[in-house]
mmCIF file of C-alpha atoms in Angstrom:
data_model
loop_
_atom_site.group_PDB
_atom_site.id
_atom_site.type_symbol
_atom_site.label_atom_id
_atom_site.label_comp_id
_atom_site.label_asym_id
_atom_site.label_seq_id
_atom_site.Cartn_x
_atom_site.Cartn_y
_atom_site.Cartn_z
ATOM 1 C CA MET A 174 0.060 -0.022 -0.086
ATOM 2 C CA THR A 175 1.477 3.299 -1.027
ATOM 3 C CA HIS A 176 0.909 6.317 1.166
ATOM 4 C CA VAL A 177 0.244 9.579 -0.615
ATOM 5 C CA THR A 178 1.036 12.709 1.239
ATOM 6 C CA GLU A 179 -1.070 15.708 0.424
ATOM 7 C CA THR A 180 0.255 19.078 0.701
ATOM 8 C CA PRO A 181 -1.896 21.066 2.988
ATOM 9 C CA ALA A 182 -3.797 24.131 1.432
ATOM 10 C CA PRO A 183 -1.991 27.535 2.512
ATOM 11 C CA VAL A 184 -3.228 29.317 5.483
ATOM 12 C CA HIS A 185 -5.422 32.376 4.500
ATOM 13 C CA TRP A 186 -4.204 35.391 6.546
ATOM 14 C CA LYS A 187 -4.712 39.199 6.990
ATOM 15 C CA LEU A 188 -2.396 41.698 8.841
ATOM 16 C CA VAL A 189 -4.454 43.454 11.422
ATOM 17 C CA VAL A 190 -3.273 47.029 12.408
ATOM 18 C CA ASP A 191 -4.573 48.785 15.538
ATOM 19 C CA ALA A 192 -5.776 52.262 14.717
ATOM 20 C CA ALA A 193 -7.331 55.399 16.202
ATOM 21 C CA ASP A 194 -9.130 56.123 12.997
ATOM 22 C CA PRO A 195 -9.452 52.960 11.012
ATOM 23 C CA HIS A 196 -11.189 54.720 8.084
ATOM 24 C CA ALA A 197 -8.307 57.257 7.702
ATOM 25 C CA GLN A 198 -5.921 54.634 7.870
ATOM 26 C CA ALA A 199 -7.756 52.591 5.256
ATOM 27 C CA ASP A 200 -7.794 55.636 2.972
ATOM 28 C CA PHE A 201 -4.026 56.259 3.443
ATOM 29 C CA TRP A 202 -3.055 52.760 2.976
ATOM 30 C CA ALA A 203 -5.158 52.078 -0.065
ATOM 31 C CA GLY A 204 -3.628 55.123 -1.741
ATOM 32 C CA ALA A 205 -0.091 54.042 -0.635
ATOM 33 C CA LEU A 206 -0.462 50.517 -2.046
ATOM 34 C CA HIS A 207 -2.830 51.165 -4.824
ATOM 35 C CA TYR A 208 -5.295 48.930 -2.985
ATOM 36 C CA ALA A 209 -9.164 49.048 -2.855
ATOM 37 C CA VAL A 210 -10.988 49.944 0.326
ATOM 38 C CA GLU A 211 -13.438 46.979 0.935
ATOM 39 C CA ASP A 212 -17.134 47.602 0.568
ATOM 40 C CA ASN A 213 -18.963 45.646 3.321
ATOM 41 C CA SER A 214 -22.203 47.769 2.775
ATOM 42 C CA ALA A 215 -24.298 44.822 1.513
ATOM 43 C CA LEU A 216 -23.433 42.718 4.407
ATOM 44 C CA ILE A 217 -24.051 45.762 6.855
ATOM 45 C CA GLU A 218 -27.368 46.374 5.267
ATOM 46 C CA ARG A 219 -28.394 42.762 5.797
ATOM 47 C CA LEU A 220 -27.179 42.762 9.363
ATOM 48 C CA LEU A 221 -28.999 45.863 10.082
ATOM 49 C CA ALA A 222 -32.190 44.768 8.599
ATOM 50 C CA ALA A 223 -32.053 41.490 10.595
ATOM 51 C CA GLY A 224 -31.489 43.382 13.867
ATOM 52 C CA ALA A 225 -28.138 41.608 14.323
ATOM 53 C CA LEU A 226 -26.120 44.850 14.175
ATOM 54 C CA PRO A 227 -26.953 48.121 15.953
ATOM 55 C CA GLY A 228 -26.973 51.225 13.945
ATOM 56 C CA ALA A 229 -24.480 52.760 16.396
ATOM 57 C CA ALA A 230 -21.811 50.110 15.156
ATOM 58 C CA THR A 231 -21.760 51.717 11.636
ATOM 59 C CA VAL A 232 -20.799 54.970 10.086
ATOM 60 C CA GLU A 233 -21.057 56.204 6.469
ATOM 61 C CA PHE A 234 -17.876 55.931 4.649
ATOM 62 C CA HIS A 235 -17.501 57.224 1.071
ATOM 63 C CA GLY A 236 -21.272 57.431 0.681
ATOM 64 C CA ARG A 237 -22.033 53.975 2.065
ATOM 65 C CA PRO A 238 -22.431 52.023 5.318
ATOM 66 C CA ALA A 239 -19.329 50.708 6.928
ATOM 67 C CA PHE A 240 -18.438 49.120 10.298
ATOM 68 C CA ARG A 241 -17.665 51.731 12.746
ATOM 69 C CA ASP A 242 -14.583 50.065 14.162
ATOM 70 C CA LEU A 243 -12.999 48.243 11.405
ATOM 71 C CA ILE A 244 -12.228 48.311 7.750
ATOM 72 C CA ALA A 245 -9.835 46.630 5.334
ATOM 73 C CA VAL A 246 -7.980 47.409 2.224
ATOM 74 C CA ARG A 247 -7.232 44.580 -0.471
ATOM 75 C CA HIS A 248 -5.240 44.035 -3.505
ATOM 76 C CA PRO A 249 -7.545 45.027 -6.422
ATOM 77 C CA GLU A 250 -6.804 41.854 -8.342
ATOM 78 C CA ASP A 251 -7.277 39.392 -5.580
ATOM 79 C CA PRO A 252 -10.802 37.621 -5.338
ATOM 80 C CA PHE A 253 -13.366 38.722 -2.768
ATOM 81 C CA ASP A 254 -16.594 37.400 -1.448
ATOM 82 C CA ALA A 255 -19.411 39.392 -3.319
ATOM 83 C CA ASP A 256 -21.904 38.663 -0.489
ATOM 84 C CA SER A 257 -19.753 40.428 2.287
ATOM 85 C CA GLY A 258 -17.273 42.362 0.131
ATOM 86 C CA THR A 259 -14.510 40.642 2.240
ATOM 87 C CA GLY A 260 -11.244 40.097 0.372
ATOM 88 C CA LEU A 261 -9.879 36.539 0.021
ATOM 89 C CA GLY A 262 -6.380 37.403 -0.605
ATOM 90 C CA ARG A 263 -3.720 40.084 0.241
ATOM 91 C CA ARG A 264 -5.449 42.460 2.876
ATOM 92 C CA LEU A 265 -4.830 44.883 5.705
ATOM 93 C CA LEU A 266 -7.464 45.254 8.397
ATOM 94 C CA PHE A 267 -7.640 48.265 10.395
ATOM 95 C CA GLN A 268 -9.295 47.992 13.880
ATOM 96 C CA ARG A 269 -10.126 50.785 16.253
ATOM 97 C CA VAL A 270 -8.490 50.636 19.672
ATOM 98 C CA PRO A 271 -8.715 53.099 22.497
ATOM 99 C CA GLU A 272 -5.004 53.457 23.203
ATOM 100 C CA ALA A 273 -2.602 55.467 21.037
ATOM 101 C CA LYS A 274 0.618 53.874 19.630
ATOM 102 C CA THR A 275 3.417 54.262 22.142
ATOM 103 C CA VAL A 276 6.341 52.068 20.949
ATOM 104 C CA LYS A 277 8.206 51.009 17.816
ATOM 105 C CA ASN A 278 6.391 48.599 15.567
ATOM 106 C CA ARG A 279 7.391 44.983 15.942
ATOM 107 C CA LEU A 280 6.261 44.368 12.430
ATOM 108 C CA HIS A 281 6.190 46.574 9.551
ATOM 109 C CA LEU A 282 5.722 46.806 5.685
ATOM 110 C CA ASP A 283 8.555 47.098 3.235
ATOM 111 C CA LEU A 284 7.291 48.828 -0.067
ATOM 112 C CA HIS A 285 9.535 48.210 -3.037
ATOM 113 C CA PRO A 286 8.984 50.746 -5.982
ATOM 114 C CA GLY A 287 12.734 50.207 -6.836
ATOM 115 C CA ALA A 288 15.797 52.465 -6.221
ATOM 116 C CA GLU A 289 15.117 54.563 -9.370
ATOM 117 C CA ARG A 290 11.498 55.232 -8.238
ATOM 118 C CA ARG A 291 12.266 55.574 -4.337
ATOM 119 C CA ALA A 292 12.512 59.320 -4.285
ATOM 120 C CA ASP A 293 9.324 59.880 -6.211
ATOM 121 C CA GLU A 294 7.405 57.351 -4.203
ATOM 122 C CA VAL A 295 8.471 58.905 -0.910
ATOM 123 C CA GLU A 296 7.216 62.185 -2.083
ATOM 124 C CA ARG A 297 3.841 60.724 -3.293
ATOM 125 C CA LEU A 298 3.614 59.076 0.206
ATOM 126 C CA ARG A 299 4.249 62.372 1.986
ATOM 127 C CA GLY A 300 1.471 63.793 -0.160
ATOM 128 C CA LEU A 301 -0.871 61.203 1.265
ATOM 129 C CA GLY A 302 0.193 62.009 4.928
ATOM 130 C CA ALA A 303 3.236 59.850 5.553
ATOM 131 C CA SER A 304 6.235 61.334 7.184
ATOM 132 C CA VAL A 305 10.023 60.541 6.754
ATOM 133 C CA LEU A 306 11.717 59.412 9.840
ATOM 134 C CA ARG A 307 15.225 58.768 8.543
ATOM 135 C CA GLU A 308 17.069 57.841 5.383
ATOM 136 C CA VAL A 309 19.311 54.735 5.610
ATOM 137 C CA LYS A 310 22.329 54.137 3.443
ATOM 138 C CA GLU A 311 24.392 51.017 4.380
ATOM 139 C CA PRO A 312 26.635 48.706 2.368
ATOM 140 C CA SER A 313 23.554 46.271 1.998
ATOM 141 C CA GLY A 314 21.409 48.950 0.496
ATOM 142 C CA ALA A 315 19.502 52.117 1.015
ATOM 143 C CA TRP A 316 15.797 52.837 1.873
ATOM 144 C CA VAL A 317 13.757 55.390 3.681
ATOM 145 C CA VAL A 318 12.000 54.665 7.040
ATOM 146 C CA MET A 319 8.583 56.473 7.010
ATOM 147 C CA ALA A 320 5.564 56.660 9.395
ATOM 148 C CA ASP A 321 1.992 56.557 8.313
ATOM 149 C CA PRO A 322 -0.365 59.139 9.589
ATOM 150 C CA GLU A 323 -0.714 57.244 12.903
ATOM 151 C CA GLY A 324 2.993 56.845 13.397
ATOM 152 C CA ASN A 325 3.328 53.199 12.123
ATOM 153 C CA GLU A 326 6.694 52.690 10.569
ATOM 154 C CA PHE A 327 7.197 51.293 7.130
ATOM 155 C CA CYS A 328 10.136 51.358 4.681
ATOM 156 C CA VAL A 329 10.503 52.243 1.102
ATOM 157 C CA HIS A 330 13.227 50.504 -0.583
#
């Protein structure tokens, strides 16, 4: 009897980011990454109609209902669930938390526009609300350490 080992399916994941203003963070990161802000309005309307979600748990965002305390952005080419608007691929989910950011991130994003586009990309990101924390030039390479509008560090390589 031969034993066939099946390769398990990859684990689906999303990166969750604590935020004071999840909707502003979603707008920033959607612009920074050229991602789409998820539209959960159909799900929210169903939940409201069924009495499963209080109106106080929602806000109007870009002219449609959204969850008050969380919103995600997704890669525009990745699949998503049409019933809920939830992305099924590369996603960042921003969730409201009461406390402000106080220490350096233990996890951050690296953006890779390429050395020839780095300066233009840094300026574009500054225009979206990011700030430059420092420029790094080392024998192993060069990059710019930036912070998003809530102070979360990320690098542009």
